[in-house]
Amino acid sequence: MADLKDFAEQLVNLTVKEVNELATILKDEYGIEPAAAAVAVAAGGGAADAGAAAEEKTEFDVILKAAGASKLAVVKLVKELTGLGLKDAKDIVDSAPKPIKEGIAKDEAEGIVKSLEEAGAEVELK
């Protein structure tokens, strides 16, 4: 098990040049396509982070971090935003941090964040 962890650590710390060299070796000697190998190996490294940053995010999650001073107003707003019953909405607010909505468009997410912040809640957009 320790050997596998060491191997994983080595893979994660490869440079872009080393990933390219590894992809070439995998293709030439083992018949594994380099695109799949490069993506798999680079997933933990800086190259993948740069690619992810260049890609624009299309789905967002609204996370309620804390209800704030106006807990009742936040519970009512969560109830309205989610379509849940009052008890379920209260449970979400009481168990913060908790997702309110997941996988939604940026405009909708920003609107929800604005509404919750105006009600006094502490919200995070992921």
XYZ file of N, CA, C and O in Angstrom:
504
model
N 0.826 -1.201 0.000
C 0.000 0.000 0.000
C 0.864 1.256 0.000
O 0.552 2.194 -0.706
N 1.938 1.254 0.764
C 2.826 2.408 0.806
C 3.456 2.642 -0.561
O 3.654 3.789 -0.969
N 3.778 1.555 -1.286
C 4.356 1.693 -2.613
C 3.379 2.374 -3.571
O 3.777 3.212 -4.377
N 2.107 2.038 -3.461
C 1.104 2.668 -4.319
C 0.947 4.147 -3.997
O 0.788 4.972 -4.894
N 1.010 4.485 -2.721
C 0.922 5.895 -2.335
C 2.122 6.666 -2.861
O 1.982 7.787 -3.342
N 3.318 6.053 -2.785
C 4.518 6.703 -3.315
C 4.386 6.898 -4.823
O 4.735 7.954 -5.360
N 3.874 5.873 -5.509
C 3.693 5.955 -6.949
C 2.693 7.071 -7.300
O 2.933 7.862 -8.216
N 1.595 7.131 -6.578
C 0.586 8.169 -6.809
C 1.189 9.552 -6.578
O 0.937 10.487 -7.346
N 1.994 9.679 -5.548
C 2.656 10.954 -5.248
C 3.570 11.363 -6.397
O 3.609 12.525 -6.791
N 4.295 10.405 -6.947
C 5.180 10.689 -8.078
C 4.377 11.138 -9.299
O 4.761 12.087 -9.982
N 3.267 10.473 -9.562
C 2.438 10.852 -10.704
C 1.881 12.267 -10.557
O 1.870 13.046 -11.505
N 1.426 12.570 -9.378
C 0.831 13.884 -9.138
C 1.859 14.997 -9.299
O 1.532 16.091 -9.745
N 3.100 14.717 -8.997
C 4.136 15.749 -9.030
C 4.903 15.824 -10.347
O 5.891 16.539 -10.435
N 4.448 15.128 -11.384
C 5.114 15.187 -12.680
C 4.952 16.570 -13.308
O 3.904 17.205 -13.181
N 5.979 17.010 -14.013
C 5.888 18.260 -14.766
C 5.193 17.979 -16.087
O 5.011 16.823 -16.481
N 4.841 19.017 -16.804
C 4.187 18.861 -18.096
C 5.102 18.106 -19.056
O 4.656 17.220 -19.791
N 6.374 18.432 -19.040
C 7.331 17.757 -19.914
C 7.383 16.259 -19.583
O 7.394 15.411 -20.473
N 7.419 15.927 -18.299
C 7.461 14.530 -17.878
C 6.183 13.792 -18.258
O 6.225 12.619 -18.642
N 5.055 14.465 -18.178
C 3.777 13.856 -18.571
C 3.810 13.532 -20.057
O 3.377 12.449 -20.479
N 4.332 14.452 -20.863
C 4.431 14.213 -22.303
C 5.359 13.042 -22.601
O 5.066 12.211 -23.469
N 6.477 12.973 -21.899
C 7.406 11.857 -22.088
C 6.748 10.530 -21.691
O 6.884 9.519 -22.387
N 6.039 10.532 -20.584
C 5.340 9.332 -20.129
C 4.296 8.898 -21.160
O 4.154 7.720 -21.461
N 3.561 9.867 -21.713
C 2.555 9.556 -22.721
C 3.194 8.897 -23.939
O 2.651 7.931 -24.493
N 4.352 9.389 -24.346
C 5.064 8.809 -25.488
C 5.486 7.376 -25.188
O 5.314 6.475 -26.023
N 6.015 7.144 -24.020
C 6.438 5.794 -23.621
C 5.243 4.853 -23.591
O 5.301 3.731 -24.107
N 4.137 5.301 -23.009
C 2.943 4.465 -22.915
C 2.412 4.103 -24.298
O 1.978 2.972 -24.536
N 2.471 5.049 -25.234
C 1.974 4.777 -26.579
C 2.914 3.835 -27.321
O 2.477 2.837 -27.900
N 4.207 4.156 -27.326
C 5.178 3.386 -28.102
C 5.388 1.977 -27.561
O 5.478 1.020 -28.328
N 5.476 1.851 -26.257
C 5.841 0.555 -25.684
C 4.648 -0.297 -25.261
O 4.750 -1.516 -25.207
N 3.509 0.359 -24.942
C 2.386 -0.404 -24.401
C 1.087 -0.247 -25.196
O 0.078 -0.857 -24.867
N 1.096 0.607 -26.227
C -0.083 0.769 -27.061
C -1.217 1.533 -26.407
O -2.358 1.456 -26.841
N -0.924 2.285 -25.366
C -1.944 3.098 -24.688
C -1.929 4.485 -25.308
O -0.873 5.104 -25.434
N -3.106 4.978 -25.714
C -3.187 6.276 -26.370
C -2.712 7.393 -25.442
O -3.130 7.473 -24.280
N -1.893 8.315 -25.931
C -1.326 9.356 -25.074
C -2.336 10.372 -24.570
O -2.174 10.898 -23.484
N -3.392 10.642 -25.311
C -4.366 11.630 -24.845
C -5.003 11.171 -23.541
O -5.105 11.927 -22.585
N -5.409 9.918 -23.491
C -6.017 9.386 -22.271
C -4.998 9.330 -21.146
O -5.298 9.655 -20.002
N -3.768 8.941 -21.455
C -2.735 8.850 -20.429
C -2.383 10.230 -19.901
O -2.235 10.424 -18.700
N -2.243 11.204 -20.786
C -1.866 12.551 -20.360
C -2.939 13.163 -19.473
O -2.639 13.800 -18.473
N -4.193 12.953 -19.837
C -5.285 13.490 -19.027
C -5.300 12.826 -17.659
O -5.428 13.483 -16.634
N -5.150 11.512 -17.632
C -5.200 10.782 -16.367
C -4.026 11.170 -15.468
O -4.196 11.375 -14.274
N -2.844 11.286 -16.042
C -1.670 11.596 -15.239
C -1.652 13.060 -14.826
O -1.296 13.395 -13.707
N -2.065 13.942 -15.715
C -1.998 15.370 -15.431
C -3.133 15.841 -14.533
O -3.114 16.968 -14.074
N -4.098 15.010 -14.264
C -5.261 15.437 -13.488
C -4.891 16.027 -12.140
O -5.532 16.943 -11.663
N -3.856 15.556 -11.528
C -3.463 16.087 -10.226
C -2.457 17.201 -10.306
O -2.172 17.850 -9.322
N -1.891 17.473 -11.472
C -0.812 18.436 -11.603
C -1.276 19.804 -12.035
O -2.450 20.055 -12.250
N -0.303 20.702 -12.198
C -0.573 22.073 -12.576
C -1.142 22.198 -13.972
O -1.886 23.123 -14.264
N -0.806 21.311 -14.878
C -1.294 21.396 -16.248
C -2.812 21.258 -16.275
O -3.491 21.967 -17.008
N -3.345 20.365 -15.506
C -4.797 20.176 -15.472
C -5.468 21.386 -14.838
O -6.537 21.801 -15.263
N -4.835 21.965 -13.820
C -5.397 23.141 -13.179
C -5.491 24.300 -14.164
O -6.461 25.034 -14.176
N -4.467 24.473 -14.999
C -4.465 25.549 -15.981
C -5.570 25.322 -16.998
O -6.260 26.256 -17.401
N -5.770 24.090 -17.428
C -6.823 23.778 -18.389
C -8.193 24.008 -17.800
O -9.094 24.510 -18.473
N -8.372 23.647 -16.558
C -9.668 23.840 -15.905
C -9.971 25.321 -15.727
O -11.121 25.732 -15.838
N -8.938 26.115 -15.454
C -9.145 27.540 -15.266
C -9.542 28.204 -16.578
O -10.315 29.159 -16.588
N -9.012 27.704 -17.697
C -9.328 28.281 -18.989
C -10.756 27.947 -19.405
O -11.384 28.691 -20.147
N -11.279 26.838 -18.931
C -12.630 26.416 -19.242
C -13.604 27.182 -18.347
O -13.435 27.237 -17.144
N -14.631 27.776 -18.947
C -15.583 28.528 -18.143
C -16.595 27.591 -17.514
O -17.150 26.712 -18.161
N -16.846 27.809 -16.244
C -17.776 26.974 -15.498
C -19.204 27.337 -15.878
O -19.547 28.506 -15.999
N -20.048 26.321 -16.064
C -21.427 26.571 -16.485
C -22.444 26.185 -15.422
O -23.587 26.612 -15.491
N -22.049 25.363 -14.463
C -22.977 24.954 -13.406
C -22.421 25.382 -12.055
O -21.233 25.217 -11.786
N -23.280 25.922 -11.229
C -22.864 26.450 -9.938
C -23.710 25.863 -8.815
O -24.853 25.465 -9.029
N -23.117 25.841 -7.622
C -23.817 25.398 -6.422
C -23.904 26.588 -5.468
O -22.936 27.319 -5.289
N -25.067 26.776 -4.866
C -25.255 27.816 -3.857
C -25.250 27.123 -2.505
O -26.086 26.268 -2.228
N -24.276 27.490 -1.668
C -24.099 26.865 -0.363
C -24.433 27.886 0.729
O -23.842 28.969 0.776
N -25.368 27.526 1.598
C -25.694 28.362 2.757
C -24.665 28.060 3.837
O -24.568 26.937 4.311
N -23.848 29.060 4.183
C -22.807 28.847 5.191
C -23.331 29.121 6.596
O -22.979 28.428 7.535
N -24.175 30.150 6.733
C -24.740 30.484 8.038
C -26.008 31.314 7.825
O -26.112 32.054 6.848
N -26.939 31.194 8.753
C -28.216 31.892 8.622
C -28.099 33.375 8.930
O -28.859 34.187 8.417
N -27.157 33.749 9.773
C -27.026 35.149 10.156
C -28.028 35.526 11.230
O -28.643 34.674 11.877
N -28.236 36.815 11.385
C -29.084 37.325 12.461
C -30.575 37.120 12.179
O -31.366 36.962 13.094
N -30.966 37.131 10.920
C -32.380 37.022 10.549
C -32.719 35.604 10.119
O -33.092 35.344 8.973
N -32.619 34.675 11.047
C -32.805 33.263 10.732
C -34.195 32.984 10.157
O -34.331 32.238 9.181
N -35.226 33.577 10.700
C -36.590 33.342 10.232
C -36.751 33.777 8.781
O -37.344 33.059 7.963
N -36.213 34.940 8.429
C -36.290 35.428 7.052
C -35.552 34.495 6.103
O -36.015 34.225 4.991
N -34.424 33.971 6.549
C -33.634 33.055 5.725
C -34.387 31.741 5.537
O -34.436 31.192 4.430
N -35.012 31.240 6.597
C -35.791 29.995 6.494
C -36.924 30.178 5.490
O -37.150 29.315 4.625
N -37.637 31.289 5.571
C -38.738 31.552 4.639
C -38.226 31.635 3.197
O -38.859 31.106 2.282
N -37.084 32.276 3.006
C -36.517 32.412 1.668
C -36.046 31.064 1.128
O -36.283 30.740 -0.041
N -35.415 30.261 1.964
C -34.982 28.918 1.544
C -36.205 28.086 1.161
O -36.194 27.374 0.157
N -37.276 28.205 1.933
C -38.526 27.492 1.633
C -39.041 27.898 0.259
O -39.397 27.065 -0.576
N -39.041 29.188 -0.002
C -39.528 29.718 -1.278
C -38.619 29.295 -2.448
O -39.107 28.890 -3.500
N -37.308 29.364 -2.248
C -36.353 29.054 -3.316
C -36.316 27.574 -3.681
O -36.130 27.223 -4.845
N -36.499 26.719 -2.694
C -36.361 25.282 -2.925
C -37.683 24.570 -3.162
O -37.698 23.457 -3.676
N -38.782 25.183 -2.737
C -40.076 24.531 -2.860
C -40.319 23.504 -1.771
O -41.258 22.716 -1.844
N -39.458 23.505 -0.763
C -39.597 22.568 0.347
C -40.618 23.086 1.351
O -40.995 24.256 1.327
N -41.013 22.223 2.257
C -41.890 22.627 3.340
C -41.109 23.431 4.382
O -39.875 23.470 4.370
N -41.827 24.047 5.286
C -41.203 24.889 6.304
C -40.227 24.100 7.176
O -39.116 24.566 7.451
N -40.604 22.899 7.583
C -39.740 22.091 8.440
C -38.442 21.717 7.720
O -37.358 21.824 8.283
N -38.558 21.303 6.443
C -37.368 20.938 5.673
C -36.453 22.144 5.456
O -35.233 22.038 5.535
N -37.044 23.283 5.163
C -36.257 24.500 4.975
C -35.540 24.876 6.267
O -34.366 25.253 6.251
N -36.234 24.747 7.402
C -35.625 25.050 8.701
C -34.473 24.083 8.980
O -33.421 24.489 9.482
N -34.653 22.809 8.631
C -33.595 21.815 8.837
C -32.344 22.166 8.030
O -31.222 22.027 8.515
N -32.535 22.640 6.799
C -31.386 23.050 5.976
C -30.663 24.215 6.623
O -29.439 24.223 6.739
N -31.414 25.204 7.057
C -30.804 26.391 7.675
C -30.095 26.012 8.971
O -28.983 26.473 9.238
N -30.719 25.145 9.765
C -30.113 24.735 11.033
C -28.848 23.907 10.841
O -27.972 23.909 11.702
N -28.751 23.185 9.728
C -27.593 22.318 9.519
C -26.548 22.936 8.587
O -25.737 22.223 8.012
N -26.567 24.270 8.451
C -25.584 24.957 7.597
C -24.176 24.662 8.097
O -23.992 24.490 9.300
N -23.201 24.543 7.221
C -23.228 24.793 5.781
C -23.902 23.654 5.029
O -23.662 22.487 5.304
N -24.757 24.042 4.107
C -25.578 23.082 3.373
C -25.895 23.658 1.992
O -26.160 24.853 1.863
N -25.895 22.822 0.945
C -26.265 23.331 -0.383
C -27.753 23.667 -0.459
O -28.582 22.930 0.046
N -28.038 24.789 -1.079
C -29.426 25.205 -1.291
C -29.880 24.738 -2.669
O -30.929 24.149 -2.833
N -29.072 25.038 -3.674
C -29.339 24.615 -5.052
C -28.011 24.179 -5.650
O -26.978 24.793 -5.407
N -28.045 23.113 -6.466
C -26.827 22.584 -7.072
C -27.007 22.452 -8.580
O -28.101 22.159 -9.058
N -25.914 22.699 -9.315
C -25.912 22.514 -10.755
C -26.820 23.467 -11.503
O -27.476 23.077 -12.463
N -26.848 24.731 -11.079
C -27.727 25.709 -11.729
C -26.896 26.717 -12.525
O -25.683 26.831 -12.340
N -27.558 27.473 -13.378
C -26.903 28.471 -14.220
C -26.368 29.610 -13.362
O -26.856 29.880 -12.258
N -25.356 30.281 -13.912
C -24.682 31.363 -13.184
C -25.650 32.481 -12.795
O -25.636 32.948 -11.658
N -26.500 32.920 -13.728
C -27.435 34.011 -13.439
C -28.384 33.659 -12.300
O -28.612 34.463 -11.392
N -28.935 32.448 -12.355
C -29.851 32.000 -11.310
C -29.125 31.905 -9.968
O -29.636 32.343 -8.937
N -27.905 31.370 -9.999
C -27.121 31.219 -8.767
C -26.810 32.575 -8.154
O -26.935 32.763 -6.940
N -26.411 33.523 -8.985
C -26.092 34.866 -8.466
C -27.330 35.537 -7.884
O -27.253 36.242 -6.873
N -28.482 35.334 -8.502
C -29.730 35.890 -7.982
C -30.082 35.306 -6.622
O -30.508 36.029 -5.707
N -29.887 33.998 -6.471
C -30.168 33.337 -5.189
C -29.213 33.842 -4.119
O -29.630 34.136 -2.994
N -27.937 33.958 -4.476
C -26.945 34.454 -3.518
C -27.321 35.858 -3.061
O -27.305 36.163 -1.860
N -27.684 36.704 -4.016
C -28.053 38.086 -3.678
C -29.261 38.108 -2.743
O -29.273 38.825 -1.739
N -30.285 37.312 -3.046
C -31.495 37.269 -2.216
C -31.171 36.806 -0.792
O -31.643 37.397 0.184
N -30.373 35.739 -0.694
C -30.039 35.206 0.630
C -29.186 36.195 1.426
O -29.377 36.347 2.637
N -28.250 36.865 0.747
C -27.413 37.849 1.454
C -28.257 39.031 1.926
O -28.028 39.564 3.013
N -29.228 39.456 1.099
C -30.110 40.548 1.510
C -30.944 40.144 2.730
O -31.297 40.994 3.546
N -31.255 38.859 2.845
C -32.018 38.364 3.995
C -31.130 38.208 5.237
O -31.633 37.922 6.308
N -29.814 38.375 5.058
C -28.898 38.312 6.196
C -28.084 37.042 6.298
O -27.340 36.838 7.253
N -28.191 36.165 5.312
C -27.466 34.890 5.355
C -26.047 35.053 4.833
O -25.754 35.957 4.051
N -25.189 34.136 5.242
C -23.830 34.058 4.706
C -23.848 32.932 3.684
O -24.189 31.794 4.003
N -23.514 33.256 2.414
C -23.672 32.320 1.304
C -22.376 32.215 0.521
O -21.617 33.169 0.429
N -22.170 31.040 -0.061
C -20.992 30.814 -0.898
C -21.456 30.270 -2.245
O -22.358 29.434 -2.322
N -20.813 30.747 -3.319
C -21.108 30.280 -4.665
C -19.942 29.448 -5.148
O -18.811 29.903 -5.180
N -20.208 28.199 -5.484
C -19.137 27.300 -5.955
C -19.402 26.895 -7.372
O -20.480 26.677 -7.779
